[in-house]
Short mmCIF file of C-alpha atoms in Angstrom, two decimals:
data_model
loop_
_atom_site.label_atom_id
_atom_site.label_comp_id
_atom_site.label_asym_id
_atom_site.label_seq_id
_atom_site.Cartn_x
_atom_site.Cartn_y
_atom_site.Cartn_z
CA UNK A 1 31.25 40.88 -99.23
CA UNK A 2 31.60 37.71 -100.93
CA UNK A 3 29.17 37.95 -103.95
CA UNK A 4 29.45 41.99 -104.25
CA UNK A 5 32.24 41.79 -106.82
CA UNK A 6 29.97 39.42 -108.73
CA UNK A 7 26.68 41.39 -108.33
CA UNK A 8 27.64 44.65 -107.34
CA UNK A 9 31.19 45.56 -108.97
CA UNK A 10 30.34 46.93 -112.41
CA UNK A 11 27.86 49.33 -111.14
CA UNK A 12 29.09 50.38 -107.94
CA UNK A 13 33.24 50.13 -107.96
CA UNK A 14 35.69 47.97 -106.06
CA UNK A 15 34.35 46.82 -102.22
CA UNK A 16 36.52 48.83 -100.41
CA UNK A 17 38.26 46.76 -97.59
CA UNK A 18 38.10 50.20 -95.76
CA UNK A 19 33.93 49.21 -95.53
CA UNK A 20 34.32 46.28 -93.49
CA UNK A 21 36.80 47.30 -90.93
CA UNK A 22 34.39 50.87 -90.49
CA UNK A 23 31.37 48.91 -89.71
CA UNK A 24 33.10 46.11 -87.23
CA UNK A 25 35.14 49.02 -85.56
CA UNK A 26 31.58 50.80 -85.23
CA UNK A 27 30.03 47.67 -83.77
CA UNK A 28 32.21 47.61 -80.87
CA UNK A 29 32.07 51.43 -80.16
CA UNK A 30 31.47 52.31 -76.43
CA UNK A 31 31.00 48.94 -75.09
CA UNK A 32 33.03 48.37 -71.61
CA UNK A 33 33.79 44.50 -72.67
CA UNK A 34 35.93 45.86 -75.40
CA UNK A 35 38.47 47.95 -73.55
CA UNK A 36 37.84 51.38 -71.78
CA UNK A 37 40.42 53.75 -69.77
CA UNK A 38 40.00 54.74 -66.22
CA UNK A 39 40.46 58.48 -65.88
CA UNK A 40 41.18 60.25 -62.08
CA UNK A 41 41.82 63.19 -61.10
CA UNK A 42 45.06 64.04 -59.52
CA UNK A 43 43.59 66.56 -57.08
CA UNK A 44 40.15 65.70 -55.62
CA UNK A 45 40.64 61.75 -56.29
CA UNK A 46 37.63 61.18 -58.37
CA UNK A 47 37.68 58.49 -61.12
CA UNK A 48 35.50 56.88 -63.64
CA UNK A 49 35.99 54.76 -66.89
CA UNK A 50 35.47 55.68 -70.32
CA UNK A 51 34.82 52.95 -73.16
CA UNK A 52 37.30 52.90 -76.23
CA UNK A 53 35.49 54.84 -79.31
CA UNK A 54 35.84 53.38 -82.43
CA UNK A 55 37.28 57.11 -83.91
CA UNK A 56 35.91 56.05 -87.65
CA UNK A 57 35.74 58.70 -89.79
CA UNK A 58 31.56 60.33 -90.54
CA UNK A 59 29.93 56.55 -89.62
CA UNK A 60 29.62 56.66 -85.97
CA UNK A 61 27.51 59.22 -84.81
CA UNK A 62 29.58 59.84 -82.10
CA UNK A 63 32.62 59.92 -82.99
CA UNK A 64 31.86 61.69 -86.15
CA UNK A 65 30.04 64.46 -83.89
CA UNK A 66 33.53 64.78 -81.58
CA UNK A 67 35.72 64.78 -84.38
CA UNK A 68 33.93 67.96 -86.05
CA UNK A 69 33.72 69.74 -82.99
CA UNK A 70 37.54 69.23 -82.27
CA UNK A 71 38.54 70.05 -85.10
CA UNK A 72 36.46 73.61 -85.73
CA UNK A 73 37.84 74.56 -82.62
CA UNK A 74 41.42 73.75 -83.08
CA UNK A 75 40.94 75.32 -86.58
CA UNK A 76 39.48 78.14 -85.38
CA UNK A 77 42.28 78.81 -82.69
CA UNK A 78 45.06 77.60 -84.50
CA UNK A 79 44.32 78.08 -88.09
CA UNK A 80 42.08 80.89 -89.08
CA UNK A 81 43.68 84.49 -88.81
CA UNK A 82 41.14 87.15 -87.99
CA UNK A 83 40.34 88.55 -91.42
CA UNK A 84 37.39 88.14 -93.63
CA UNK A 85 36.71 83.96 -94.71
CA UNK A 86 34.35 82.68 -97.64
CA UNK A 87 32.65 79.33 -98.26
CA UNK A 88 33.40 78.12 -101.67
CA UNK A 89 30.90 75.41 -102.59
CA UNK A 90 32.18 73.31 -106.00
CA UNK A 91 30.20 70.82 -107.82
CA UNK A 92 29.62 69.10 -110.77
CA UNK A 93 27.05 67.12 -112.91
CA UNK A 94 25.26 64.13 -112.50
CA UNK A 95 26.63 62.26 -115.75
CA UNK A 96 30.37 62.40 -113.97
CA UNK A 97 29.43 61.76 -110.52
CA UNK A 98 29.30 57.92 -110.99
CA UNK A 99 33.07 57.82 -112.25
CA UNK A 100 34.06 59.37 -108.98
CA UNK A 101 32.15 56.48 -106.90
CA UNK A 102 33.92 54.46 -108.66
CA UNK A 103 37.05 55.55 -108.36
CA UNK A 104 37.98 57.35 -105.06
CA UNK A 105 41.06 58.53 -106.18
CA UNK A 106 39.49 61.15 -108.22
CA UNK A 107 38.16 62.88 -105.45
CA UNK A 108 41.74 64.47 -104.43
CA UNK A 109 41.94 65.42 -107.61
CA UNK A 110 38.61 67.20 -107.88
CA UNK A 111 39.79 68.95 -104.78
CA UNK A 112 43.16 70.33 -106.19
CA UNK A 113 40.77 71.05 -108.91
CA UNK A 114 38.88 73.51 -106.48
CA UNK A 115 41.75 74.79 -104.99
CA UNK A 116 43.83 75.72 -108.48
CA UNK A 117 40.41 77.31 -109.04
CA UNK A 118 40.95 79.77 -106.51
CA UNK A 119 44.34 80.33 -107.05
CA UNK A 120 43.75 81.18 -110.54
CA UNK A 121 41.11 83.82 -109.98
CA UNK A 122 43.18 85.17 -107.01
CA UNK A 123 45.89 85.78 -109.13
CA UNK A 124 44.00 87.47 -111.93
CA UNK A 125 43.38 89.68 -108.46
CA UNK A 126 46.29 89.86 -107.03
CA UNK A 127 49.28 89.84 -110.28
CA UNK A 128 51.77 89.90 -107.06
CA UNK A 129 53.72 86.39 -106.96
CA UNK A 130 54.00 86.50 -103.19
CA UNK A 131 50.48 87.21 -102.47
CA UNK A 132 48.56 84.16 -101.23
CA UNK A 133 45.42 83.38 -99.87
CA UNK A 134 44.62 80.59 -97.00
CA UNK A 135 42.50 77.62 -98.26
CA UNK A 136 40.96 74.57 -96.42
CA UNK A 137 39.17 72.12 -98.80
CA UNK A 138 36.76 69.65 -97.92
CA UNK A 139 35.29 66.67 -100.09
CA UNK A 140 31.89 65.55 -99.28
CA UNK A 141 30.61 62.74 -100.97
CA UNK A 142 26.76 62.96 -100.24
CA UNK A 143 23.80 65.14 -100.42
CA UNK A 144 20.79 66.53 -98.54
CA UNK A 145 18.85 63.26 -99.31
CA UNK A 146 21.97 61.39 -98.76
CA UNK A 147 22.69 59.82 -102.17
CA UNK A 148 26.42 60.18 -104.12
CA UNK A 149 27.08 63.10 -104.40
CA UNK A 150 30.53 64.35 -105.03
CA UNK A 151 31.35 67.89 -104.41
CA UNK A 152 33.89 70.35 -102.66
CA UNK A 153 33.71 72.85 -99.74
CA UNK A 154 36.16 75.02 -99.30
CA UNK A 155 37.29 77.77 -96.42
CA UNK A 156 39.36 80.47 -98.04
CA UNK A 157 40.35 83.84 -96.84
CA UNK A 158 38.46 86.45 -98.41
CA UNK A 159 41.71 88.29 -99.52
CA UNK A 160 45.39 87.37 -99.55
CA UNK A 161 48.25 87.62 -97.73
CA UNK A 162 51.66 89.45 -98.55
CA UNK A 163 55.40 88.14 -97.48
CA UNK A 164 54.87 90.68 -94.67
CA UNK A 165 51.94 88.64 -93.34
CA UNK A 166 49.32 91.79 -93.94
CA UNK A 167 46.09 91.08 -94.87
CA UNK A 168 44.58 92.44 -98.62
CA UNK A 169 40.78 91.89 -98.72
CA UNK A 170 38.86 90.88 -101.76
CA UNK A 171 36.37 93.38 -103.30
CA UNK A 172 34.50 91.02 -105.40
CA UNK A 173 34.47 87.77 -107.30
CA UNK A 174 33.11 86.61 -110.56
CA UNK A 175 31.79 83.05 -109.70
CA UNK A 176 30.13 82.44 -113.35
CA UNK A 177 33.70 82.58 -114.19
CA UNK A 178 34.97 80.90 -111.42
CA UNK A 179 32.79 78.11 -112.70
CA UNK A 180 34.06 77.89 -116.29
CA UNK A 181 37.59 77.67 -115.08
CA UNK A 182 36.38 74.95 -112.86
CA UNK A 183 34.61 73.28 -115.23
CA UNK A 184 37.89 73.17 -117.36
CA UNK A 185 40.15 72.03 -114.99
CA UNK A 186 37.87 69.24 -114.02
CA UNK A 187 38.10 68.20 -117.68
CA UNK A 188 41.79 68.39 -118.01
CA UNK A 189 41.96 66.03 -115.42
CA UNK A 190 39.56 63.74 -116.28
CA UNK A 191 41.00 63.74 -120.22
CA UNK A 192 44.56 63.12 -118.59
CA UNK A 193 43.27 59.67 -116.76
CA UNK A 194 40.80 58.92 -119.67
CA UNK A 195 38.24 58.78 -117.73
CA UNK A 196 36.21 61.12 -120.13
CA UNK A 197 36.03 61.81 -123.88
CA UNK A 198 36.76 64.61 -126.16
CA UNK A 199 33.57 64.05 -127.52
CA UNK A 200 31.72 63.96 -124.37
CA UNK A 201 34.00 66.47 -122.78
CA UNK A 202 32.58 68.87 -126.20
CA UNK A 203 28.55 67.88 -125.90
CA UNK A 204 28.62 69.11 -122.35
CA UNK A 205 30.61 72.42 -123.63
CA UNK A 206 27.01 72.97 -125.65
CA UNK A 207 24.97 72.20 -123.13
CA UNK A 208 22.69 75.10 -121.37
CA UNK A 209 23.36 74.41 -118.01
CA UNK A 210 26.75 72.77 -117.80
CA UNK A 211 26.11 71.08 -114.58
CA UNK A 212 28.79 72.66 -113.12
CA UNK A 213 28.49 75.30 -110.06
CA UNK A 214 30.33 77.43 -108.18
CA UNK A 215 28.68 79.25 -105.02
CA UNK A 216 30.62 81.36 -102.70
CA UNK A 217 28.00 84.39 -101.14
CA UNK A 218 28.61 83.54 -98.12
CA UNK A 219 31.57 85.63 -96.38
CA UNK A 220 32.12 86.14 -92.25
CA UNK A 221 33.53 88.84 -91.41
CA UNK A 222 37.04 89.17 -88.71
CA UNK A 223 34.41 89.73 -86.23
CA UNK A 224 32.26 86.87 -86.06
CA UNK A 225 34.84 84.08 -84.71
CA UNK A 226 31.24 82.07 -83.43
CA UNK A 227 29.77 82.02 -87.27
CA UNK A 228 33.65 80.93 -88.50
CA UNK A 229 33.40 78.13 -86.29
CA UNK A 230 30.22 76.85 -87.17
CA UNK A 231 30.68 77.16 -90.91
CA UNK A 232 33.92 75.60 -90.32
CA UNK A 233 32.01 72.42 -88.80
CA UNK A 234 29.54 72.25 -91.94
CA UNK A 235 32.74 72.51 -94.22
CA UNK A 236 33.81 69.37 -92.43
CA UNK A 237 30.55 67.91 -91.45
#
């Protein structure tokens, strides 16, 4: 921690004090000399102790694992109506990625960067001012191989709802437009915190394959609360 600002800064961002206080918290997971709570039950008598968890956030294997599973089910008992849902998967190119690892704070905005997405092609839908749909976004900051990777899940209702609370399905999306508007919006916000140029911000306007992707085929229907639950714990995973 002491020499990364010196060797590791430039490349890699700020050393987050967030780092230090994961890994020490993780350290003394589950181990009875730390603290633990003694649970009984009130009827038959029967006891037994439980170690504190360290509850840190997708580094502890454990706790990580609980946390998804509590919160697909209270999402998908709570939350979720019982309509139609798609997975909106958002991402963006390599040659930005670093800026994001850099600085966190972009990654809310990349989010409400997804979301607006939506909304925008929703509306083109749906003209209606009171018409909304439901969205749950996600950022996930890694890949299959585990390297950076900055991109956004989302959980949206395939449809909107009216003042009245009734349910208007969706009968198709364009998602090669979905991810030009993206695309845009992600360099609005980049120009407005100079954290891109205009000429950059133009090159990648000419470039084949943008680097930017939208992909949301995959739609469960009111039916299938099981397959809303699971795909609600990879959203979050």
């Amino acid at each position: 921690e002491k020499i990364y600002p010196e060797r590791y800064e430039e490349e890699y961002g700020y050393f987050r004090k967030i780092i230090s206080s994961t890994i020490h918290k993780y350290l003394d997971c589950g181990i009875m000399e730390n603290g633990f709570a003694r649970v009984r039950c009130p009827d038959c008598g029967h006891d037994y102790f439980v170690a504190f968890s360290c509850k840190t956030r997708f580094f502890c294997p454990s706790c990580a694992e609980k946390r998804t599973l509590i919160w697909s089910a209270w999402v998908k008992t709570r939350v979720l109506k019982d309509v139609a849902h798609r997975q909106w998967v958002f991402t963006i190119p390599k040659v930005l990625r670093n800026l994001f690892y850099k600085d966190r704070r972009l990654l809310a905005e990349l989010a409400r960067c997804a979301a607006a997405t939506i909304m925008e092609l929703y509306k083109a839908i749906f003209p209606d001012n009171h018409f909304r749909p439901s969205i749950i976004a996600s950022t996930q900051t890694f890949g299959d191989l585990l390297i950076w990777h900055p991109h956004i899940h989302c959980l949206v209702t395939d449809g909107v709802f009216d003042l009245a609370g009734s349910f208007h399905p969706l009968l198709g999306i364009d998602s090669d437009q979905a991810t030009s508007i993206f695309r845009e919006k992600v360099f609005a916000m980049m120009k407005e915190r100079n954290r891109i140029s205009d000429g950059l911000v133009e090159n990648m306007r000419n470039w084949r394959h943008s680097g930017f992707s939208v992909h949301n085929e995959v739609v469960i229907n009111e039916n299938d609360r099981e397959a809303l639950e699971r795909l609600a714990q990879y959203v979050v995973h």
